[in-house]
XYZ file of C-alpha atoms in Angstrom:
585
model
C 0.102 -0.136 -0.186
C 2.741 2.284 0.904
C 4.749 1.468 -2.188
C 1.552 2.087 -4.423
C 1.058 5.680 -2.725
C 4.505 6.456 -3.193
C 4.232 5.640 -6.939
C 0.961 7.630 -7.072
C 2.570 10.738 -5.506
C 5.911 10.344 -7.945
C 3.662 10.199 -10.919
C 1.809 13.163 -9.884
C 4.954 15.106 -9.336
C 6.449 13.557 -12.459
C 3.688 14.842 -14.481
C 3.793 18.054 -12.871
C 7.795 18.226 -13.862
C 6.837 17.657 -17.388
C 4.238 20.508 -17.498
C 6.932 22.966 -15.964
C 9.874 21.647 -18.632
C 7.618 21.391 -21.908
C 8.251 24.388 -23.917
C 5.058 26.177 -25.405
C 4.281 25.299 -29.169
C 2.013 27.967 -30.054
C 0.682 31.321 -28.967
C -1.664 30.957 -25.811
C -3.730 33.660 -24.450
C -4.917 32.191 -20.732
C -6.725 35.438 -19.523
C -8.943 37.332 -20.534
C -11.335 34.965 -22.317
C -12.528 36.019 -25.894
C -15.406 38.005 -24.636
C -14.896 39.528 -21.581
C -16.447 42.319 -19.417
C -15.097 44.431 -16.454
C -15.400 47.704 -14.811
C -11.755 48.272 -14.294
C -9.799 50.981 -16.039
C -6.941 48.564 -17.164
C -6.797 44.860 -18.040
C -3.851 42.407 -18.061
C -2.924 39.470 -20.663
C -1.625 36.376 -19.251
C 0.013 34.134 -21.736
C 2.849 32.645 -23.317
C 4.359 31.883 -26.880
C 7.451 30.235 -28.429
C 10.605 32.308 -27.396
C 11.665 33.199 -30.694
C 9.786 36.134 -32.045
C 8.018 38.974 -30.572
C 4.486 39.050 -29.368
C 2.760 42.059 -30.200
C -0.641 43.325 -28.664
C -2.306 45.980 -31.025
C 1.195 46.344 -32.605
C 3.055 46.923 -29.516
C 5.775 44.629 -28.354
C 5.443 43.232 -24.888
C 8.025 42.080 -22.224
C 8.559 38.325 -22.058
C 10.302 36.321 -19.745
C 13.136 33.466 -20.762
C 10.080 31.139 -20.984
C 8.175 33.136 -23.271
C 5.571 33.911 -20.609
C 4.020 37.645 -20.723
C 1.378 39.525 -18.479
C 1.280 43.224 -19.560
C -1.802 45.573 -18.778
C -3.520 47.978 -21.094
C -6.020 50.719 -20.644
C -9.621 50.425 -21.437
C -12.019 52.770 -22.630
C -15.786 52.788 -21.730
C -17.409 50.166 -24.149
C -15.944 47.792 -26.363
C -12.223 47.402 -26.744
C -10.436 45.180 -29.411
C -7.048 43.481 -28.985
C -5.350 41.857 -31.557
C -2.605 39.452 -30.018
C 0.091 38.253 -32.887
C 3.259 36.102 -32.555
C 4.510 35.541 -36.033
C 1.764 33.982 -38.294
C -0.482 33.413 -35.182
C -3.168 35.896 -34.295
C -5.796 35.885 -31.664
C -8.506 38.694 -31.062
C -9.906 39.466 -27.604
C -13.052 41.738 -27.172
C -12.975 43.619 -23.704
C -16.071 45.599 -22.661
C -15.685 48.026 -19.834
C -19.052 48.820 -18.166
C -19.477 52.124 -16.336
C -19.930 52.295 -12.830
C -22.024 55.341 -12.882
C -25.771 55.408 -12.895
C -26.979 56.610 -16.297
C -30.009 58.837 -16.731
C -32.477 58.134 -19.326
C -32.692 59.729 -22.719
C -36.073 61.301 -21.601
C -37.325 62.665 -18.276
C -36.675 60.116 -15.577
C -34.905 58.444 -12.874
C -31.563 56.670 -13.071
C -32.405 52.938 -13.152
C -32.494 51.237 -9.893
C -31.711 54.569 -7.860
C -34.919 54.397 -6.029
C -34.446 53.779 -2.322
C -35.959 51.883 -0.378
C -35.228 49.371 -3.247
C -36.740 46.671 -0.918
C -39.496 46.195 1.500
C -38.336 47.686 4.968
C -39.652 47.995 8.328
C -38.488 50.432 10.886
C -39.828 51.641 14.536
C -41.915 54.390 15.333
C -40.216 57.868 15.252
C -37.149 56.099 13.536
C -35.496 58.273 10.730
C -36.441 56.813 7.071
C -34.576 58.368 4.175
C -35.634 57.911 0.619
C -33.147 58.527 -2.314
C -33.136 59.065 -5.924
C -30.709 59.891 -8.916
C -32.209 62.679 -11.421
C -31.243 65.326 -13.616
C -29.900 68.831 -12.355
C -32.393 71.356 -11.618
C -35.164 68.895 -11.128
C -37.415 69.089 -8.361
C -38.100 65.810 -6.607
C -40.271 64.520 -3.873
C -41.919 61.487 -2.146
C -45.374 60.851 -0.879
C -45.901 58.397 1.642
C -49.145 57.857 3.626
C -50.131 61.534 4.432
C -46.640 63.287 4.033
C -44.709 64.712 1.187
C -41.084 64.715 1.537
C -38.947 66.988 -0.495
C -35.647 65.407 -1.767
C -32.874 67.907 -2.093
C -29.705 67.684 -4.082
C -26.831 66.445 -1.632
C -23.110 67.459 -1.861
C -20.594 65.412 -3.692
C -19.827 62.244 -2.016
C -17.035 59.887 -2.239
C -17.404 56.656 -3.593
C -15.573 53.826 -2.005
C -13.293 50.929 -3.862
C -14.328 47.188 -3.310
C -12.227 45.514 -0.713
C -10.590 43.613 -2.924
C -8.747 46.852 -4.209
C -6.487 46.623 -1.193
C -4.813 43.499 -2.834
C -3.726 46.250 -5.871
C -2.842 49.073 -3.766
C -5.681 51.293 -5.423
C -7.983 51.742 -2.588
C -8.331 55.364 -2.860
C -11.744 56.902 -2.421
C -12.980 58.797 -5.559
C -15.664 61.722 -5.755
C -18.982 60.942 -7.573
C -20.308 63.659 -9.584
C -23.747 61.883 -9.462
C -26.751 64.147 -8.816
C -28.352 62.379 -5.773
C -31.446 63.705 -4.242
C -32.481 62.653 -0.764
C -34.644 63.510 2.253
C -35.768 61.787 5.444
C -38.641 61.845 7.883
C -40.429 59.931 10.764
C -43.681 58.212 11.043
C -45.224 57.474 14.656
C -48.271 55.150 14.021
C -47.746 51.454 13.342
C -49.069 49.827 10.278
C -48.166 49.150 6.457
C -47.585 52.400 4.733
C -47.388 50.887 1.308
C -45.246 51.984 -1.602
C -43.725 55.668 -1.738
C -44.586 57.501 -4.872
C -41.513 59.493 -6.335
C -42.213 62.620 -8.271
C -39.864 64.351 -10.736
C -40.522 67.820 -12.264
C -38.355 69.248 -14.686
C -38.994 72.188 -17.287
C -42.770 71.859 -16.775
C -42.743 68.041 -17.143
C -43.609 65.652 -14.637
C -43.423 61.780 -13.920
C -44.310 59.755 -11.219
C -42.713 56.374 -10.055
C -43.277 54.031 -7.297
C -40.351 52.865 -5.107
C -39.551 49.168 -5.687
C -39.964 48.626 -1.918
C -42.831 49.232 0.671
C -42.358 50.724 4.280
C -43.965 49.253 7.514
C -43.699 50.771 10.758
C -43.598 48.288 13.748
C -45.660 47.892 16.781
C -43.083 48.437 19.657
C -45.290 46.266 22.114
C -45.436 43.158 19.388
C -41.727 42.834 17.942
C -41.239 39.863 16.015
C -39.278 37.125 17.691
C -36.973 34.875 15.564
C -34.803 31.660 16.368
C -31.663 30.746 14.520
C -32.272 27.489 12.695
C -28.962 26.881 11.184
C -25.852 25.634 13.065
C -24.269 28.912 12.703
C -26.060 31.996 11.827
C -24.102 34.670 10.099
C -24.643 38.177 12.035
C -23.453 41.200 9.970
C -23.216 44.993 10.502
C -25.632 45.747 7.716
C -28.064 44.438 5.756
C -26.324 42.649 2.812
C -23.398 40.335 2.260
C -21.186 43.599 1.527
C -21.194 44.163 5.359
C -18.727 42.688 7.915
C -19.440 39.693 9.948
C -19.763 39.577 13.435
C -19.585 36.490 15.676
C -21.883 33.879 14.462
C -25.021 32.975 16.327
C -25.326 29.435 17.602
C -28.457 27.390 16.536
C -31.339 28.175 18.932
C -30.586 31.924 19.784
C -33.478 33.741 19.971
C -33.613 37.216 18.495
C -35.565 40.284 18.841
C -36.384 42.010 15.219
C -36.432 45.758 15.488
C -36.329 46.310 11.632
C -36.000 44.826 8.226
C -34.667 45.140 4.807
C -35.922 42.663 2.336
C -34.742 39.297 3.639
C -32.583 40.843 6.157
C -33.550 41.227 9.977
C -32.125 43.753 12.029
C -31.688 42.546 15.902
C -32.000 44.495 19.026
C -28.368 44.310 19.974
C -27.332 46.203 16.615
C -26.544 42.907 14.495
C -28.682 41.888 11.163
C -29.124 38.471 9.984
C -30.677 36.945 6.633
C -34.313 35.725 7.630
C -33.900 32.413 5.609
C -31.450 31.420 8.677
C -34.324 31.973 11.153
C -37.874 31.047 11.659
C -40.271 33.179 13.452
C -41.612 32.392 16.887
C -45.373 33.422 16.928
C -46.504 35.040 20.067
C -43.005 34.965 21.691
C -41.969 37.934 23.525
C -38.695 39.805 23.300
C -35.942 37.392 24.636
C -34.603 38.357 28.201
C -32.640 36.237 30.876
C -30.859 36.189 34.311
C -27.645 34.419 34.790
C -26.569 33.368 37.976
C -23.890 30.685 38.742
C -21.091 29.598 36.166
C -19.340 26.355 36.036
C -16.425 24.938 34.419
C -14.754 21.571 33.930
C -11.842 19.801 32.295
C -12.573 17.748 29.053
C -10.099 16.233 26.940
C -7.807 18.819 25.479
C -10.213 21.774 26.837
C -11.791 23.780 29.400
C -15.752 23.533 28.974
C -17.642 26.445 30.787
C -21.353 26.259 30.974
C -23.768 29.381 31.465
C -27.151 28.275 32.253
C -29.518 30.810 31.040
C -33.467 30.984 30.593
C -33.687 31.725 26.998
C -30.753 31.388 24.333
C -29.575 34.812 23.781
C -27.371 36.527 21.252
C -23.489 36.285 21.900
C -20.350 38.061 20.810
C -16.762 36.956 20.982
C -13.248 39.479 21.299
C -10.320 37.787 21.669
C -7.414 39.935 23.089
C -3.685 39.153 23.430
C -4.059 37.643 26.896
C -7.792 37.376 27.167
C -11.174 35.882 25.849
C -14.189 38.140 26.112
C -17.635 36.561 25.988
C -20.697 39.141 25.682
C -24.243 37.957 26.412
C -26.978 40.128 25.076
C -30.364 40.733 26.860
C -28.925 39.214 29.907
C -29.022 40.511 33.667
C -26.708 39.154 36.303
C -27.597 37.633 39.318
C -24.262 35.871 39.876
C -22.802 35.028 43.225
C -20.624 32.124 42.524
C -18.311 30.928 39.755
C -16.316 27.743 39.903
C -13.123 27.651 37.977
C -10.196 25.452 39.177
C -6.495 25.891 38.607
C -5.875 24.828 34.872
C -3.414 25.060 32.148
C -5.243 27.586 30.201
C -7.003 30.443 32.372
C -5.866 32.230 35.361
C -8.857 34.223 36.243
C -12.660 34.837 35.190
C -13.880 38.296 35.619
C -17.446 39.497 34.874
C -19.020 42.816 34.278
C -22.690 44.169 33.847
C -21.516 46.621 31.076
C -25.101 47.704 30.380
C -28.458 46.938 31.906
C -28.995 44.195 29.241
C -25.286 43.095 28.476
C -23.004 40.992 30.586
C -19.215 40.602 29.716
C -17.253 37.595 30.878
C -13.358 37.957 30.713
C -11.122 35.079 30.739
C -7.597 35.958 31.637
C -5.178 33.625 29.972
C -1.905 32.466 31.118
C -0.469 32.360 27.730
C -1.000 35.120 24.582
C -1.519 32.192 22.039
C -5.033 30.996 21.853
C -5.753 27.474 20.396
C -9.406 27.797 19.164
C -12.937 27.635 20.726
C -16.443 26.543 19.804
C -19.662 28.011 21.353
C -22.959 26.013 20.949
C -26.347 25.962 22.723
C -27.732 22.946 24.986
C -30.828 23.483 25.295
C -30.897 26.600 27.200
C -27.516 26.255 28.411
C -24.506 27.968 26.663
C -21.502 25.896 26.396
C -18.118 27.393 25.638
C -15.011 25.274 25.028
C -11.583 26.631 25.135
C -9.010 24.749 23.721
C -5.699 24.214 25.700
C -2.232 24.325 24.132
C -1.187 21.006 22.422
C 1.531 18.820 24.197
C 4.659 18.730 22.077
C 6.790 15.804 22.429
C 10.761 15.763 23.664
C 11.907 13.864 20.587
C 14.671 16.337 18.986
C 14.325 14.427 15.928
C 10.588 14.659 15.687
C 9.771 18.012 17.426
C 6.098 17.909 16.159
C 5.302 14.699 17.948
C 1.599 14.662 19.060
C 0.881 17.717 17.001
C -1.866 17.449 14.554
C -1.760 19.769 11.467
C -4.462 20.217 8.872
C -3.283 21.097 5.314
C -5.939 22.520 2.856
C -4.749 22.331 -1.007
C -6.850 25.262 -2.216
C -9.418 24.590 -5.064
C -9.648 21.321 -6.828
C -12.242 19.662 -9.166
C -14.334 22.215 -10.946
C -12.745 25.057 -8.830
C -9.598 25.282 -10.623
C -8.424 28.687 -9.069
C -5.842 30.933 -10.723
C -4.125 29.705 -14.131
C -0.568 30.545 -14.996
C 0.619 31.809 -18.426
C 0.847 28.145 -20.015
C -2.745 27.381 -18.690
C -1.157 25.075 -15.742
C -4.025 25.492 -12.919
C -3.266 26.736 -9.495
C -5.356 23.493 -8.005
C -2.724 21.411 -9.216
C 0.244 23.546 -7.853
C -1.538 23.372 -4.380
C -1.874 19.884 -4.301
C 1.641 19.139 -5.300
C 3.048 21.819 -2.782
C 0.650 20.500 -0.135
C 1.708 16.882 -0.469
C 5.441 17.740 -0.255
C 4.705 19.690 2.938
C 2.794 17.054 4.382
C 5.742 14.760 4.008
C 8.003 17.210 5.649
C 5.725 17.622 8.636
C 5.473 13.866 8.939
C 9.416 13.515 9.032
C 9.263 15.717 12.010
C 6.785 13.748 13.880
C 3.254 15.540 12.905
C -0.332 14.004 12.220
C -1.001 15.571 9.047
C -4.714 15.839 7.764
C -5.592 16.633 4.220
C -8.620 18.161 3.117
C -8.107 16.475 -0.041
C -5.501 14.073 -1.619
C -6.588 14.404 -5.543
C -8.290 16.447 -7.864
C -11.699 16.614 -6.563
C -14.445 18.806 -5.671
C -14.577 19.751 -1.753
C -16.964 22.694 -0.860
C -15.611 25.696 1.182
C -18.331 24.523 3.755
C -17.027 20.919 3.925
C -13.344 22.252 4.242
C -14.542 24.494 7.427
C -16.473 21.410 8.752
C -13.297 19.196 8.337
C -11.311 21.811 10.489
C -14.065 21.790 13.100
C -14.318 18.305 13.248
C -10.529 17.438 13.250
C -9.529 20.205 15.687
C -5.985 20.634 14.562
C -3.195 22.430 16.490
C -3.120 24.762 13.398
C -4.877 24.739 10.085
C -3.022 26.246 6.819
C -4.968 26.697 3.389
C -2.268 26.559 0.889
C -2.815 28.521 -2.373
C -1.208 30.470 -5.219
C -2.195 33.996 -5.943
C -3.434 36.330 -8.995
C -4.940 39.651 -9.115
C -8.055 41.561 -10.023
C -8.607 42.986 -13.321
C -6.851 46.196 -12.780
C -3.775 44.743 -11.062
C -0.259 45.050 -12.190
C 0.279 41.357 -13.193
C 3.606 41.858 -14.719
C 5.155 43.555 -11.628
C 3.351 42.218 -8.679
C 4.925 39.255 -6.835
C 5.602 37.723 -3.451
C 4.389 35.482 -0.499
C 1.272 36.458 1.229
C -0.348 35.533 4.437
C -4.127 36.144 5.249
C -5.456 35.722 8.797
C -8.870 36.580 10.578
C -9.060 35.813 14.348
C -6.747 36.877 16.918
C -5.682 33.380 17.695
C -4.184 33.165 14.096
C -2.400 36.198 13.849
C 0.757 35.091 15.384
C 1.246 32.035 13.087
C 0.594 34.146 10.082
C 3.452 36.889 10.960
C 5.704 34.183 12.126
C 5.513 31.966 8.712
C 5.357 35.031 6.597
C 8.529 36.441 8.177
C 10.154 33.170 8.108
C 9.633 32.294 4.612
C 10.437 35.690 3.228
C 13.766 35.768 4.940
C 14.613 32.148 4.796
C 13.736 31.505 1.169
C 14.558 34.878 -0.026
C 11.037 35.774 -1.391
C 9.642 39.106 -2.057
C 6.775 40.090 0.594
C 3.330 40.609 -0.715
C 2.066 41.415 2.770
C 0.191 40.171 5.471
C -3.543 40.718 5.430
C -6.374 40.676 7.876
C -9.062 39.039 5.531
C -12.723 37.601 5.818
C -12.164 34.454 4.045
C -13.736 30.990 4.328
C -10.456 29.518 5.365
C -9.539 32.097 7.758
C -12.888 32.249 9.684
C -12.733 28.840 11.323
C -12.469 29.197 14.968
C -11.831 25.777 16.150
C -8.186 26.226 15.566
C -5.615 28.913 14.578
C -6.364 28.894 10.826
C -3.987 30.766 8.193
C -4.400 31.062 4.341
C -0.620 31.129 2.838
C -0.419 32.547 -0.765
C 3.004 31.042 -1.923
C 3.469 33.129 -5.058
C 1.826 34.712 -8.167
C 0.448 32.472 -10.906
C -0.079 35.673 -12.754
C 3.467 37.064 -12.448
C 5.745 35.088 -15.478
C 8.792 34.942 -13.353
C 7.334 33.760 -10.268
C 4.918 31.097 -11.965
C 8.030 29.339 -13.215
C 9.470 29.582 -9.932
C 6.165 28.192 -8.343
C 6.073 25.297 -10.689
C 9.659 24.366 -10.767
C 9.891 20.972 -8.666
C 13.009 21.995 -6.911
C 11.730 25.250 -5.870
C 8.559 23.611 -4.715
C 10.805 21.082 -2.639
C 12.530 24.266 -1.310
C 9.146 26.058 -0.290
C 7.743 22.978 1.380
C 11.000 22.659 3.648
C 11.059 26.178 4.639
C 7.449 25.943 5.500
C 7.965 22.888 7.594
C 10.817 24.398 9.354
C 8.879 27.819 10.044
C 5.778 25.768 11.491
C 8.068 23.875 13.697
C 9.854 26.922 14.900
C 6.627 28.535 15.518
C 5.415 25.594 17.804
C 8.735 25.740 19.570
C 8.437 29.493 20.163
C 4.745 29.304 21.722
C 5.558 26.133 23.598
């Protein structure tokens, strides 16, 4: 069995070696596709061609590396852009359409498409400010009629448009001033009920149109606020009413929630978060959840401390990790606490609590060491159970310093999810798997137990990968990737090793591994990023995503698929992991 496994691994690495060594026989454009749409001001072309002769894009020679690869960028005009790529007698044509990000006013009198808000059905409390907006021509008179009120919407001063979060990856995260004529106005309503659809009126040069808002407005009854319950294992709480907003601490299944507002499918909760209503069910007749809390108990379980908080009702919670602390906040909770049992243990030095507001209690665990190793939160009926994982116990075998350490490796992508592509069409998913297997072998040599989320080219969803981390509870989880850029990135010149982390417990290994590989392997640094990624979000273990190099950079691509360089990278990572465990021991 071992011989067969070794043969399979050798065949896989041998195949990758052939892909690295084989010269390109013809002109190949990997990106962008033949008919591509983007909203960026420029686009890069990733491809390769035989080293003899020049590659011309719209008649301009492009820079190529020794292997013949290229990734130049070209500016885009709004609308259709035609690019002709030529190498000797071979020619390819690619059409890139640049879409405008600015709302467009119609030719006749009217509002810009999709500019009327509310754009979805909303619900608010009595007396709460409700604002309406529209994009209309300059010098227009705009108003909204709803219930018995007419609200005048006035032109607003210029407001900056913020770039997408991904712009930080290209260094182009500057705000830009918008010249769009946006009309806004606000009002309040005191009487509960369904107010219907706002009617927008636009008058200009003696002409007038009326258009209903896509969304309706409802005013909730304060004494009859809806109560919902989380029905999924981990309800996603956010800072606002769409997936564009930042995540907060997930809400355990069974959590009861008071709803104080709605935006379409999204529910606003009384402690300030939002959740998609599809992750909840309404509890007819239930009153807003409130609980008291008295004693708190703890006990030792294998590899962890378990702390139990008996409550009357499952209420919302949040977590805040510090350098030497772990703070759990319970909302809609009032303390009657007189007794807490917490025996001496390897993890916690002291537990403090404080009623910070009339309805919020904070429990702060003062920890003996700064490195945290993961946690889990769940409700068992109405008892909140917090499990804090203890440090792994390293062996004393100098030849195998990672004895007793379980490490999870996640080769990024796989199956239909190919990830980025290099100039030759060699796919990221394949490079990730090769390096992950080499790294696994290096870690096993050092005594580690290694778990892989995949060992061949198969589909493994992000949810499945996160579930594997939660189930396996490794000492650390590393997701192995190779990088690329958004369309407006500088693919020709951007290179380097990058690390991504999310929870505080993952910051130390992210920083340490990044600095170790950059220094030991003499690689350029792309940077260290706090990032809300599926494979950095698991809280059961320190979880770090590593971008080992750029598939989109011609030189770094060649380095990333070179079998000797892959071996060096796996050795550097294994050494860095070992040194980090020694440091935090």
